[in-house]
XYZ file of C-alpha atoms in Angstrom:
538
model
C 159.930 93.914 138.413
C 156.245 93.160 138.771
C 154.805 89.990 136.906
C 152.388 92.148 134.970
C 155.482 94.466 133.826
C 157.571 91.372 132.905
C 154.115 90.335 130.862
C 153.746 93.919 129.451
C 157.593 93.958 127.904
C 157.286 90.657 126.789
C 154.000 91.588 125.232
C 155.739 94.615 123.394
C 158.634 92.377 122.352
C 156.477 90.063 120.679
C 153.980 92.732 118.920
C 157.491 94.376 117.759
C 158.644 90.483 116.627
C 155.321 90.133 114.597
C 155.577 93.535 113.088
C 159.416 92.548 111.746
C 157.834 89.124 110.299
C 155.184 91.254 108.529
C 156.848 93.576 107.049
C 159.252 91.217 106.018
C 156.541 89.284 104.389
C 155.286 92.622 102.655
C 158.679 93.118 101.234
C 159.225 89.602 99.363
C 158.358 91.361 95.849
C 156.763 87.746 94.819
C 154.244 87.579 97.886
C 151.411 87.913 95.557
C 152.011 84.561 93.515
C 151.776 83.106 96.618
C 148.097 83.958 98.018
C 146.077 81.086 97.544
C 148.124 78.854 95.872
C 147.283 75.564 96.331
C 150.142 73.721 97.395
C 153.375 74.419 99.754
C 155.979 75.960 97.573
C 159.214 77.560 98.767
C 159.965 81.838 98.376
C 161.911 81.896 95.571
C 164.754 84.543 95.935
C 166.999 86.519 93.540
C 170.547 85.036 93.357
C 172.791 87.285 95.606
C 175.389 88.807 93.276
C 178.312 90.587 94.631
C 177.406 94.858 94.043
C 181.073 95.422 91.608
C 180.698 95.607 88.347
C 183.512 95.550 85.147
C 183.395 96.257 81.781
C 183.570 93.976 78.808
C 185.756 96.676 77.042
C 188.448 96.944 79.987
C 189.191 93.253 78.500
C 189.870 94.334 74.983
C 186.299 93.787 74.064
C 185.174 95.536 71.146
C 181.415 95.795 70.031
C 181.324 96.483 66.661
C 180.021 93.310 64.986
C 183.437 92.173 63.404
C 185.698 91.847 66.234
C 185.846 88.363 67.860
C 185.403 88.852 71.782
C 185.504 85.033 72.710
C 188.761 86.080 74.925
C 187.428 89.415 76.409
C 184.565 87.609 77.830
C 186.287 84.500 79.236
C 189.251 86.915 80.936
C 185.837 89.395 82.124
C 184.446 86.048 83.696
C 187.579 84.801 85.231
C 188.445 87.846 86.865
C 185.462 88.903 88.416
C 185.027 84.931 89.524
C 188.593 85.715 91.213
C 187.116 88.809 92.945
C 184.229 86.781 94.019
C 181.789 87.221 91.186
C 179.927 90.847 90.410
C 178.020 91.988 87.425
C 179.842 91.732 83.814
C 178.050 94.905 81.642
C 177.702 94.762 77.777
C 177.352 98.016 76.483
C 175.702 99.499 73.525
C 177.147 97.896 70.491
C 177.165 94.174 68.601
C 179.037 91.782 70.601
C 180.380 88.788 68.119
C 181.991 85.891 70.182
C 181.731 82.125 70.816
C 179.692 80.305 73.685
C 180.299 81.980 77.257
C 180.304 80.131 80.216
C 179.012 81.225 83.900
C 180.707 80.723 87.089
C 179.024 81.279 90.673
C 177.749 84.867 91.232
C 178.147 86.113 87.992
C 175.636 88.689 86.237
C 176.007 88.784 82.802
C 174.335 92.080 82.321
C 173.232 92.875 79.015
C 172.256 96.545 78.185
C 169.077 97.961 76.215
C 171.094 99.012 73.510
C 173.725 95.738 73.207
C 173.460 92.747 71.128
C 175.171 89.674 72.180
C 175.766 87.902 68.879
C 176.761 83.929 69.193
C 179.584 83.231 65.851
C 178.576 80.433 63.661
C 181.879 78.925 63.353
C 181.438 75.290 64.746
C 185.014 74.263 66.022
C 183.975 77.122 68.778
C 181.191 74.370 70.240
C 182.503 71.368 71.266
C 180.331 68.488 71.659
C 179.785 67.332 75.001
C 177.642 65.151 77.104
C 174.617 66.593 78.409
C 170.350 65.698 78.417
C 168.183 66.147 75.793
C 164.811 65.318 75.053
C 165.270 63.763 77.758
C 167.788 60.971 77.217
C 171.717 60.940 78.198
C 173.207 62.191 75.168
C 175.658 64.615 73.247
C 175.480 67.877 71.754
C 177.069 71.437 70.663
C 178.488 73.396 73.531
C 175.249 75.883 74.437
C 175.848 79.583 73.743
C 175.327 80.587 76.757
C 176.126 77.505 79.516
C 176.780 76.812 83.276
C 177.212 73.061 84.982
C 176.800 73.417 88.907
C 176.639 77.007 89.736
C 175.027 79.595 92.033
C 174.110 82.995 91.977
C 174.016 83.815 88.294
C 172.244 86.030 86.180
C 171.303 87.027 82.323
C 170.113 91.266 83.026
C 170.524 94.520 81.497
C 167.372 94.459 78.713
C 169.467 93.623 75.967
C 169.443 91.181 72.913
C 170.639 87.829 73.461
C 170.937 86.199 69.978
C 171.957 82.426 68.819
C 172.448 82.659 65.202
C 170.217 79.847 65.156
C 169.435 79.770 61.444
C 172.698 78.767 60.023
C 172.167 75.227 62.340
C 168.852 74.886 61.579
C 167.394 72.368 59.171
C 163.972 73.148 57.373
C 160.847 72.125 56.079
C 159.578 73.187 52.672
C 156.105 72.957 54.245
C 156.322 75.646 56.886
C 157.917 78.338 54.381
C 156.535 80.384 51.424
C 157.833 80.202 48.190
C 159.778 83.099 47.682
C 161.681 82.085 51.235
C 162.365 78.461 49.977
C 163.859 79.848 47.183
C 165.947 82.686 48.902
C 166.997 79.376 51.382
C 168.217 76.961 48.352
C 169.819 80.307 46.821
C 172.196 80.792 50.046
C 173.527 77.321 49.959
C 172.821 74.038 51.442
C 171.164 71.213 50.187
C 167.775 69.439 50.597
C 167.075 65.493 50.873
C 165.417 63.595 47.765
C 162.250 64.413 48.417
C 163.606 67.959 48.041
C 160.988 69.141 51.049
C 163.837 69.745 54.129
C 166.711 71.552 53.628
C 169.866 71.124 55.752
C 172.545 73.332 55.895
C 175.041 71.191 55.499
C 176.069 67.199 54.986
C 176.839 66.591 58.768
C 173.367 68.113 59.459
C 171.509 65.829 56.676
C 173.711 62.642 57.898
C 172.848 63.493 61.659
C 169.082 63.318 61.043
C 169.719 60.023 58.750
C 170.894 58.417 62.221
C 168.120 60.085 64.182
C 165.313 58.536 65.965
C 162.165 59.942 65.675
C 162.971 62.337 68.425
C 166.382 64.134 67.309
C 168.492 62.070 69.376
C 170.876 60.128 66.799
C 171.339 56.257 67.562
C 174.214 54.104 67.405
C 177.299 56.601 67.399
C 180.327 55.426 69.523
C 183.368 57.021 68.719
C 184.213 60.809 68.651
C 184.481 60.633 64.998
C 181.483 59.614 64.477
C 179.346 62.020 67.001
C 181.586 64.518 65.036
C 180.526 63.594 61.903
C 177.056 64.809 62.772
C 177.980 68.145 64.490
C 175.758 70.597 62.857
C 172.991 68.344 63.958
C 173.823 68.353 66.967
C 172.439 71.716 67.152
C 173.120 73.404 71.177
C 169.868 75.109 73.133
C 171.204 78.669 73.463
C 171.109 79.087 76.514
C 171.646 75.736 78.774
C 171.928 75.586 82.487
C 172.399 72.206 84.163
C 172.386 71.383 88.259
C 172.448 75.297 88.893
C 170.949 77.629 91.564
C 169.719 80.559 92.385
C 169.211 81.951 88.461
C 167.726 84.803 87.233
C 166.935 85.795 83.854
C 165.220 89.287 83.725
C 164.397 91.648 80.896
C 166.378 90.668 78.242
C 165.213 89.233 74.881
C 166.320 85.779 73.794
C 165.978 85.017 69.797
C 167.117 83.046 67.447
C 168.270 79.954 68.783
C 169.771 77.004 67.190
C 167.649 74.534 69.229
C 165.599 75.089 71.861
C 166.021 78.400 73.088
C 166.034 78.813 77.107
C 166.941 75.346 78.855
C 167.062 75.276 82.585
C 167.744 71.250 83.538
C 167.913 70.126 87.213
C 167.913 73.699 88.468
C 166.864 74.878 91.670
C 165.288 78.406 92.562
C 165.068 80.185 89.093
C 163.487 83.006 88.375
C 162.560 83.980 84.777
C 160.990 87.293 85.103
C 160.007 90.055 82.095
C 161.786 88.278 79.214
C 161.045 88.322 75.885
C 161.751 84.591 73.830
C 161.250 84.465 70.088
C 162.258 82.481 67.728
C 161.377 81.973 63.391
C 157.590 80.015 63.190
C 159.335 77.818 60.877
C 162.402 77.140 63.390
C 162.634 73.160 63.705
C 163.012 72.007 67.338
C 162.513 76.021 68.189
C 160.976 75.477 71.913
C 160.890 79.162 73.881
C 161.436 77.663 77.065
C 161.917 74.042 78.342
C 161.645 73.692 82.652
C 163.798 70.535 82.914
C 163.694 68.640 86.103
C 163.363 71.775 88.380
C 162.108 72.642 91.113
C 160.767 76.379 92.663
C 160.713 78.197 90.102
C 158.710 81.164 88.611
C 157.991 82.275 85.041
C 156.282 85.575 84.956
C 155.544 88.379 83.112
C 156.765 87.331 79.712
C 156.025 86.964 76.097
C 156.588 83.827 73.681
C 156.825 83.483 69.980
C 158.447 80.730 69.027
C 158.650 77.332 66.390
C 157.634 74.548 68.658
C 155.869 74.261 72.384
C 156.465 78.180 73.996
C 156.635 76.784 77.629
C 157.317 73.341 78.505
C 157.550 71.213 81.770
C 159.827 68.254 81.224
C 161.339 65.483 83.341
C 162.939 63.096 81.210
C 162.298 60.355 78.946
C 161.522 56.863 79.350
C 164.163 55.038 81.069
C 167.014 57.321 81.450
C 164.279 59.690 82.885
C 163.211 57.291 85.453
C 166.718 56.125 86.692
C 167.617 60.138 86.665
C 163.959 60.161 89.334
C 164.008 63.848 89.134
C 160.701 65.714 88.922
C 159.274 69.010 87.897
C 157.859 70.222 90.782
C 156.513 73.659 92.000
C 156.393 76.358 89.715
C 154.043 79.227 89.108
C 153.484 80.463 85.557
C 151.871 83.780 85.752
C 151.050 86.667 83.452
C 152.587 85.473 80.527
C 151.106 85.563 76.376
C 152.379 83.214 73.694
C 151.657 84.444 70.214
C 152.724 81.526 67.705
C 153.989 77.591 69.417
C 152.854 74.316 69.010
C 151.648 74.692 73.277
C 150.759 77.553 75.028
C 151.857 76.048 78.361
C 152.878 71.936 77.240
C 153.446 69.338 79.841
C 155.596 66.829 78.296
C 156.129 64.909 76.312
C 158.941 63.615 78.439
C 157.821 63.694 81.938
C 159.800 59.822 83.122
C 160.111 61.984 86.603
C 157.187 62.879 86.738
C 155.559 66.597 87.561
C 153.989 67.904 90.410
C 152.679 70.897 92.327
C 152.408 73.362 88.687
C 149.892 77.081 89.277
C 149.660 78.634 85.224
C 147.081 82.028 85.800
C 146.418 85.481 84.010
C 147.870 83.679 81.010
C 147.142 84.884 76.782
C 147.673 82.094 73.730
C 147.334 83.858 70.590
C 147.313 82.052 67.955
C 149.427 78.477 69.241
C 148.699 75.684 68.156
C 147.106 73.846 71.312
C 146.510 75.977 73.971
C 146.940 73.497 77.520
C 149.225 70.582 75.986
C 149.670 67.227 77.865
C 151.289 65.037 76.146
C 152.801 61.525 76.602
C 153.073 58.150 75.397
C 153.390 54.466 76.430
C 157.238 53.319 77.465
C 157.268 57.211 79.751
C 156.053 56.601 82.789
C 156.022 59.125 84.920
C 152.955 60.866 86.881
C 151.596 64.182 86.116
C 149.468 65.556 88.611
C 148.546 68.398 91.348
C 148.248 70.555 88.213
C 146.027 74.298 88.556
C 145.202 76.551 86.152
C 142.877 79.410 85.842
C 142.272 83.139 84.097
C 143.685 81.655 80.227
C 142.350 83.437 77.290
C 142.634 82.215 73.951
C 141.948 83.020 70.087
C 142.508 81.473 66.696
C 143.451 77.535 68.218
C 143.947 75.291 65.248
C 143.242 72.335 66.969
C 142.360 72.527 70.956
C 142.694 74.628 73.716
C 142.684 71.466 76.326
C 144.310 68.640 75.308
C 145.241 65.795 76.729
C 147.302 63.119 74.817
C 148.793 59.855 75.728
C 149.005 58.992 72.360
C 152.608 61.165 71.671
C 154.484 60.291 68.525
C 156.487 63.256 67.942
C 153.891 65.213 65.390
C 152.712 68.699 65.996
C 149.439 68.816 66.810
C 148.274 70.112 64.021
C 149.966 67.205 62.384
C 148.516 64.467 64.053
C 144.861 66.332 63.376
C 145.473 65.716 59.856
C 146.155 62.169 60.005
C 142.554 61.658 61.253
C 140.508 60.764 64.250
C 141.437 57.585 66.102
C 139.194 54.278 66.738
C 137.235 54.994 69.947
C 138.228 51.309 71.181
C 142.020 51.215 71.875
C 144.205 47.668 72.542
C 144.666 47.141 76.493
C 148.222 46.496 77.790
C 149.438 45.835 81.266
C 149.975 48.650 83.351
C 153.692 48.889 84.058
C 156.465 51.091 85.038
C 156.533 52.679 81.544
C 152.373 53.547 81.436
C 151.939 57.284 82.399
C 149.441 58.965 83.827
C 147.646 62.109 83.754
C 145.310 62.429 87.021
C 144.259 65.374 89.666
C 144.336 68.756 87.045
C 141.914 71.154 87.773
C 141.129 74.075 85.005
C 139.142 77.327 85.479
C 137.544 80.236 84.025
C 138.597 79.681 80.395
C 138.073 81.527 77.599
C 138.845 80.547 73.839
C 137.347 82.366 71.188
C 137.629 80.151 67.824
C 139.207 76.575 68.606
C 138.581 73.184 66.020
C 137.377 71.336 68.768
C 136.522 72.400 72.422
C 139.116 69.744 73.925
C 140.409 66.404 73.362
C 141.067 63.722 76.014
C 142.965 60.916 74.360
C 143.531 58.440 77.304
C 145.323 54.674 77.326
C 142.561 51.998 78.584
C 145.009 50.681 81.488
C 145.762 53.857 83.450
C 142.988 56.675 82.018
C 143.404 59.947 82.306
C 141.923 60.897 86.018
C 140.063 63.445 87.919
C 140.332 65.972 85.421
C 137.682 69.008 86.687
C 137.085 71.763 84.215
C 134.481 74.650 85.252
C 133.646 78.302 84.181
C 134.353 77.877 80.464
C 133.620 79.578 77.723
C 134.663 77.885 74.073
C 133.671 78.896 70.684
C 135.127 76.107 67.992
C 133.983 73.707 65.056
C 133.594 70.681 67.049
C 132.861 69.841 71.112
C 134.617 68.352 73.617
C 135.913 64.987 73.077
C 136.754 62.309 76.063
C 138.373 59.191 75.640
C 139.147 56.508 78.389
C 138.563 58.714 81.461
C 137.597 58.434 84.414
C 136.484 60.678 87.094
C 136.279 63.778 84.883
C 133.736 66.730 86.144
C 133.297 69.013 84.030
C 131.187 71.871 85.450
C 129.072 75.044 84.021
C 131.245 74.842 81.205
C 129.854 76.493 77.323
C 130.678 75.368 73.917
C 129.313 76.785 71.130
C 130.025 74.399 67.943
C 129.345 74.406 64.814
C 128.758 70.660 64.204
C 127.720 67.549 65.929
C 127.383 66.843 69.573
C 128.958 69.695 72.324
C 130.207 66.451 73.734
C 131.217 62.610 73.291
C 132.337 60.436 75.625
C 133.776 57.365 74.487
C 135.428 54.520 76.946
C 134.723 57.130 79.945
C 133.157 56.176 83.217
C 132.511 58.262 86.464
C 131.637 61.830 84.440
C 130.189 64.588 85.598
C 128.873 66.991 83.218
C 127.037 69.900 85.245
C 125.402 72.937 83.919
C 126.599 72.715 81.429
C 125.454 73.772 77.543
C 126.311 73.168 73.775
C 124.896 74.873 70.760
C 121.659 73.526 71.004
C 121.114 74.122 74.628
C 121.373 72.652 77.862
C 123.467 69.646 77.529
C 120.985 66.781 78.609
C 121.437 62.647 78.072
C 119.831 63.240 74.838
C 122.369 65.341 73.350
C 125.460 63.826 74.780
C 127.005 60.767 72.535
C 128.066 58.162 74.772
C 129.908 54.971 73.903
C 130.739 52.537 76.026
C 130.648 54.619 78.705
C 129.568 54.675 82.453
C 128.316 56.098 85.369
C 127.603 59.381 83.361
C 125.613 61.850 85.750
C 124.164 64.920 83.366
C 122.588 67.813 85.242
């Protein structure tokens, strides 16, 4: 053989090669989150699920509401775990049972027409150790739970539903009248005040023991964590130290806590899923990324009590000695009607977060619409952070905020308590101080907002090289920066309806380019400044 025909075949082989890497490159059905995003992120993959499949009813399952089908589901689990795992399919009907648990490759498929009802009885959850808000602590056996395993899946389109409001305490504040009184009429009690109701005594004595942050102090024994069980309230669905997940197309309402609750996962996918739970729900998160790493959240809608979809790390110390970030995820084409945060960072974040895309995103009506949150005693870094295409109406208080000020208040909350002194004490920079730095926002859009954004920084680590450009904010108020540093913020519009477009207080190294308020160009005459420097207007 010639040297130019052993050039020509190996020429061939490699154009054939390159044509097998392309088209396998076409086929990843993800491929398009990936163009241009702006840091190196792993393809994350469906779990690979055995293709058998049983049926819930071959295990004496019966769907109609009344029949208890705790047994049916745990014999459906164990023996397609035996055959190596396959898809478990709900059919059309109500399915009442107790919390399910899911082994490695397991699809617990769901169908349109099939309602997976969790029973309120609560000698069906055991307490058990687990993370929440962050810290090492106990609660209620989740609904739906898995501890270390691959290859599983939630499917099918169906209802997934927790049952949430027979664990829930309330607030008088966030009902009507006519529901407050419905609430008292079905039982319970409320505290002296007579403004929270709790539907029970171990609920009431749980939040007597609670910290500020629902995570009760000082309990020992099993007696006493069982003493407070119904406040121990479970997330409904909780996944811990699993891989390869998918949860596709079903909807997820009602939950007793938080409602989806992915912690220390690896390559998730949550994909077409519709989370909702009651505005008033206490604690009633959509969907809280715990710790994880590669994973996507796309295509879904949000309607829930507290922050729609949060990034969390852990909190304080037990979130730094855990050291386990949340780090590349892409947030894409997703709308959240009510929430305290549209997309929240925080408030625990000990671990730290890293390498986060949010685009082609709607808030409709949440509270805040970006929501960084934090407070001294964290640490933790936040940073590599992009977002861009967010549209947003009918903000109560901000569509960017950034707050290292935390102290477990909604925002709307805290707004009500009043503005804080520009000048704020100084303390040494430690391994608790967290920080907010490199976030870069683009091509916003929020029609009707109380103030155009908020920047509450700490004067020993500021908030840092924050860059906000192509914006467009109608609200009551203008942007408002507090001990920063390095912010740019560039051909960016508010239109207020009172005072300046935008203050600066404690800030040095700002850019504000092209940029315009109500009154105009925004200029050094028009720009309240205190104590600030190195401001460059332009």
């Amino acid at each position: 053989m010639t040297a130019f025909n052993t050039r020509l075949i190996r020429s061939a082989a490699m154009l054939i090669l390159s044509s097998l890497l392309i088209s396998c490159v076409s086929d990843y059905e993800f491929a398009y989150l990936y163009e241009d995003l702006p840091f190196d992120m792993k393809k994350v993959e469906r779990p690979q699920i055995p293709p058998r499949e049983v049926d819930i009813r071959d295990f004496g399952g019966v769907g109609d509401g009344v029949t208890f089908n705790s047994e049916a589901f745990a014999k459906a689990v164990a023996a397609l775990s035996e055959l190596g795992g396959g898809r478990l399919v709900v059919p059309t009907g109500v399915w009442l049972t107790g919390p399910i648990t899911l082994v490695d490759n397991i699809d617990l498929h769901v169908r349109p027409d099939a309602v997976l009802l969790f029973s309120t009885d609560r000698d069906l959850y055991p307490i058990v150790e687990t993370v929440f808000e962050g810290l090492d602590t106990r609660r209620c056996l989740s609904p739906i739970n898995a501890d270390g395993a691959k290859n599983i899946a939630i499917t099918g389109g169906g209802t997934i539903d927790g049952n949430g409001d027979s664990w829930r305490q309330v607030k008088k504040s966030k009902m009507a009248p006519s529901q407050w009184k419905e609430l008292l009429a079905g039982g319970g009690f409320t505290n002296d005040k007579g403004n929270v109701w709790y539907p029970d005594s171990s609920s009431f004595r749980g939040s007597v023991v609670s910290d500020a942050f629902n995570v009760p102090q000082g309990l020992e024994t099993d007696e006493q964590w069982n003493s407070v069980k119904t406040y121990l309230r479970p997330v409904m669905v909780g996944l811990k130290n699993c891989e390869n997940v998918l949860l596709e197309d079903c909807l997820f309402q009602n939950s007793p806590c938080w409602n989806i609750h992915p912690l220390m996962c690896k390559n998730v996918i949550i994909n077409n899923v519709t989370v909702r739970n009651p505005w008033y729900s206490q604690n009633g998160d959509g969907l809280d990324v715990d710790s994880c790493e590669d994973v996507l959240v796309i295509n879904s809608s949000f309607d829930v009590g507290d922050d729609a979809i949060c990034i969390k790390s852990g909190k304080n110390e037990d979130g730094r000695r855990r050291a386990r970030p949340c780090r590349n995820l892409i947030v894409d084409n997703c709308i959240v009607f009510h929430g305290h945060g549209g997309f929240v960072v925080g408030s625990e974040m000990s671990g730290g977060v890293q390498n986060i895309s949010v685009t082609n995103c709607r808030f409709l009506g949440t509270d805040v619409g970006l929501r960084f949150k934090s407070c001294r005693g964290r640490g933790g870094v936040v940073e590599n952070i992009f977002i861009e295409d967010i549209v947003m109406m009918n903000i109560p208080t901000e569509p960017l905020l950034f707050d290292l000020h935390y102290g477990g208040k909604s925002a709307v909350e805290a707004a009500a308590d009043g503005a804080m002194a520009f000048d704020v004490e100084y303390v040494p920079a430690d391994e608790t101080t967290p920080q907010f730095k490199d976030i870069f926002i683009r091509d916003i859009v929020c029609s009707g907002a109380a103030r155009a954004m908020y920047f509450n920084g700490i004067p020993e680590k500021n908030i840092e090289n924050i860059v906000v450009e192509n914006c467009e904010i109608v609200s009551d108020r203008g942007a408002d920066l507090r001990y920063s540093t390095g912010v740019i913020l560039k051909n960016v519009d508010i239109t207020q309806n009172e005072g300046s477009g935008y203050s600066l207080a404690n800030c040095k190294n700002v850019v504000i380019h092209d940029c315009r308020d109500a009154s105009g160009e925004a200029t050094a005459d028009n720009v309240f400044q205190y104590k600030s420097h190195n401001v460059t207007i332009d």
